[in-house]
Amino acid sequence: MFDIFKDLIFSSGFFSLTGGNMVMWLISFVLMYLAIKKQYEPLLLLPIAFGILIVNLPLTFLMEPEHGLIWFFYHYGIELDIIPPIIFLGLGAMIDFGPLIANPKTLLLGAGAQAGLYFTFFAAVLFGFDLQEAASIAIIGGADGPTTIYLTSKLAPHLLGATAVSAYAYMALVPIIQPPVMKLLTTEHERKIVMKKLRPVSKLQRICFPIVTAMTIMLVVPPAAPLISMLMLGNLFKESEVVERLTKASSNELMNIVTIFLGLSVGATMTAGTFLNPKVLFIFFLGLFAFIVSTSAGLIVAKVMNLFLKDKINPLIGAAGVSAVPMAARCVHKVGSEANRRNYLLMYAMGPNVAGVIGTVVAAAILLKNLG
Amino acid sequence: METDWSKVLEVFGSGIIGVFLVMFLLQILTQLSTRVIDAVENRGKSADVETDQSVVSAKD
Amino acid sequence: MPELLSPIAGNVWKILVAVGDKVEMDDELIILEALKMETPIFSEDNGTITEIKIKEGDAVNEGDLLIVVG
């Protein structure tokens, strides 16, 4: 009788608990608080936080290769690169590329912000990360969760938890991180610029855009194919207006389903052993650096473009080139309306914002081509 | 591990240039396709657009 | 007669004025909701509201007539 009792206690998780596990619980609780109370990207942070919690309960073997439940989610969803492209399908079905088609010049702003992430790459190498790790950290500056996860899982899977959480956390903090940078790099006069009205975009143009973009990008940078093909397919669904059921399935049900597995698996990669090391602190620091640099790069490119353009653009919209859709665009709108309350930049900022999504994928594909 | 700085510079340089080139190419193609579509759709609608165009070019 | 056109596409969240109200330049007249963000729309003239073309909950497009200020 006593032996059975003793067995029960010794086979329980308690005796295998480490201090590190408990620190991870704490991190998990903080993330849950941020998700539930502050509503920072709750759709992702909540499953991530729970994933962290359960993977730090010993002897559950949830992440045990070939055995654990969540390992299977992780393996099939993330290691085999299935979930990020499916999320992109849903994004494509939701994104309105209209403001971008009306003003294709904003594609360069998307490129500008993404170019910023190569500076982060450089900085990360200086901090002593190897090239693959540095690339995975740099992509955080693209402010695009699925792309960050996609690239990190290919180049530096051991950093997956840190880069993903950092990307989603800073995305939620865009309204705090971006405005000071925007105000620092633009003058009051520039922020007041009211932009020329966007021209109307016809249905045919909307339908052609995803086709042209898919062909162009996949021909030029083939490694971008998994993400860009799904993104453009989703957009074609939406703009064709003949497959409403597929559009809705992609952007609602399918996307919600894979988001659960994505968040849970990403959280589950964060065991005490992989997460609690000084490198992770540097990743969070460099992630913030990446956001600031990419925002600045977008603003600077916008200012350079203004030197050549007849119809001046408001340089603030360059900051929307980081692809956090639509947080960055909202942020631009807010800062713009503080300078001139009758300046409604929202739709203008959506151009570079959605261009940023394409730009991040291109930047990730180039990194993958060079380092994969 | 020793850092291979020539590789770092290569990734850095080719990345920045690459992103701009690809996005610029996409810009040109988007502009081109929207213009072609504009032209086709306008020709279908009315012939007035033609005269508008000629007025502009006459000014130049 | 100055007309207030919608600067962006969105949904009408709140209408803060009624027909007959006197408004001044830069008064907040309407709050639109676009991309889950509330965007206040300000008066562009001094005058009296003579007509309100929209109601709360309406979807408006860019350039749609919102309010006539007489």
Tab-separated table of C-alpha atoms in Angstrom, chain B:
chain	number	residue	atom	x	y	z
B	1	MET	CA	33.178	29.759	-34.822
B	2	GLU	CA	34.991	32.299	-36.960
B	3	THR	CA	32.688	34.762	-38.685
B	4	ASP	CA	33.019	34.807	-42.434
B	5	TRP	CA	32.857	38.549	-43.025
B	6	SER	CA	32.913	38.367	-46.794
B	7	LYS	CA	29.784	36.221	-46.614
B	8	VAL	CA	28.189	38.703	-44.214
B	9	LEU	CA	28.839	41.571	-46.607
B	10	GLU	CA	27.574	39.528	-49.509
B	11	VAL	CA	24.305	38.724	-47.736
B	12	PHE	CA	23.971	42.307	-46.572
B	13	GLY	CA	24.636	43.889	-49.945
B	14	SER	CA	22.799	41.435	-52.140
B	15	GLY	CA	19.867	41.538	-49.730
B	16	ILE	CA	19.371	45.282	-49.788
B	17	ILE	CA	19.892	45.551	-53.526
B	18	GLY	CA	17.812	42.451	-54.169
B	19	VAL	CA	14.786	43.646	-52.211
B	20	PHE	CA	14.800	46.996	-53.973
B	21	LEU	CA	15.262	45.460	-57.414
B	22	VAL	CA	12.482	42.930	-56.984
B	23	MET	CA	10.055	45.484	-55.581
B	24	PHE	CA	10.990	47.984	-58.277
B	25	LEU	CA	10.385	45.382	-60.949
B	26	LEU	CA	7.034	44.606	-59.390
B	27	GLN	CA	6.221	48.315	-59.354
B	28	ILE	CA	6.979	48.669	-63.058
B	29	LEU	CA	4.928	45.605	-63.946
B	30	THR	CA	2.014	46.700	-61.766
B	31	GLN	CA	2.044	50.138	-63.332
B	32	LEU	CA	2.271	48.637	-66.777
B	33	SER	CA	-0.585	46.199	-66.273
B	34	THR	CA	-2.871	48.781	-64.665
B	35	ARG	CA	-2.178	51.194	-67.507
B	36	VAL	CA	-2.918	48.595	-70.138
B	37	ILE	CA	-6.154	47.733	-68.353
B	38	ASP	CA	-7.024	51.423	-68.028
B	39	ALA	CA	-6.466	51.925	-71.732
B	40	VAL	CA	-8.525	48.896	-72.694
B	41	GLU	CA	-11.380	49.784	-70.361
B	42	ASN	CA	-11.444	53.422	-71.400
B	43	ARG	CA	-11.489	52.594	-75.086
B	44	GLY	CA	-14.486	50.424	-74.413
B	45	LYS	CA	-16.272	53.235	-72.578
B	46	SER	CA	-15.850	56.278	-74.777
B	47	ALA	CA	-13.726	57.945	-77.385
B	48	ASP	CA	-13.556	61.184	-75.345
B	49	VAL	CA	-10.495	59.992	-73.530
B	50	GLU	CA	-8.574	60.099	-76.765
B	51	THR	CA	-9.141	63.836	-77.103
B	52	ASP	CA	-8.158	64.380	-73.458
B	53	GLN	CA	-4.856	62.681	-74.142
B	54	SER	CA	-4.186	64.794	-77.224
B	55	VAL	CA	-4.867	68.011	-75.308
B	56	VAL	CA	-2.254	67.056	-72.772
B	57	SER	CA	0.326	66.181	-75.358
B	58	ALA	CA	-0.396	69.370	-77.293
B	59	LYS	CA	0.455	71.381	-74.189
B	60	ASP	CA	3.761	69.612	-73.891
